[in-house]
XYZ file of C-alpha atoms in Angstrom:
78
model
C 103.676 118.883 98.488
C 100.179 117.399 98.711
C 100.100 116.159 95.101
C 101.834 112.840 94.509
C 100.906 112.216 90.864
C 99.046 114.022 88.096
C 97.090 111.858 85.670
C 96.401 113.265 82.219
C 93.406 112.157 80.174
C 90.750 113.796 78.068
C 87.004 113.446 77.620
C 84.800 113.604 74.556
C 81.398 115.170 75.277
C 78.491 112.804 74.818
C 80.421 109.606 75.515
C 78.952 107.705 78.440
C 80.963 104.490 78.451
C 84.088 104.279 80.643
C 86.504 105.884 78.264
C 89.477 108.194 78.573
C 90.189 110.019 75.344
C 93.673 110.614 74.033
C 94.899 113.970 75.349
C 94.074 116.555 72.714
C 91.142 114.625 71.248
C 88.608 115.871 73.743
C 87.216 118.962 75.431
C 89.274 119.308 78.625
C 91.521 122.409 78.596
C 94.572 120.316 79.484
C 97.228 122.971 78.991
C 95.462 125.381 81.321
C 94.982 122.713 83.995
C 98.544 121.417 83.772
C 99.847 124.996 83.922
C 97.881 125.566 87.140
C 99.397 122.467 88.758
C 102.896 123.525 87.731
C 102.319 127.079 88.981
C 101.396 125.605 92.361
C 104.894 124.105 92.511
C 104.241 120.545 91.381
C 107.464 118.934 90.157
C 106.474 115.263 90.197
C 105.409 112.674 87.685
C 102.702 112.905 85.050
C 100.818 109.749 84.099
C 98.772 109.155 80.962
C 95.428 107.643 81.886
C 94.094 105.924 78.790
C 91.516 103.331 77.911
C 91.997 101.553 74.630
C 89.672 102.838 71.964
C 87.927 99.998 70.120
C 89.470 99.384 66.719
C 92.571 101.518 67.333
C 96.052 100.066 67.767
C 97.052 100.578 71.422
C 100.590 101.563 70.413
C 99.167 104.359 68.231
C 96.970 105.555 71.095
C 99.913 105.652 73.501
C 102.174 107.417 70.988
C 99.587 110.120 70.214
C 98.904 110.670 73.908
C 102.596 110.908 74.765
C 103.251 113.296 71.886
C 100.428 115.640 72.851
C 101.105 115.605 76.597
C 104.832 115.964 75.965
C 104.264 118.999 73.758
C 102.169 120.650 76.477
C 104.781 119.975 79.139
C 107.536 121.281 76.871
C 105.635 124.504 76.118
C 105.114 124.986 79.851
C 108.780 124.374 80.626
C 108.197 121.244 82.707
């Protein structure tokens, strides 16, 4: 009951600029972390936290992020 929103983003090692990688493109073990939140009883919203990657169509970035995060949530039964 203490968690109001879970934001999903990823991180690519070595990048220092303010940048949130598309989920699945980086090094964060997202499925394990999302599973832990769900196991604690979280049943709220998930938000994709993204920064546009230079030279990449924002619609493509959003679609890839939604596909990857959606697949994780589906596998976990959320």
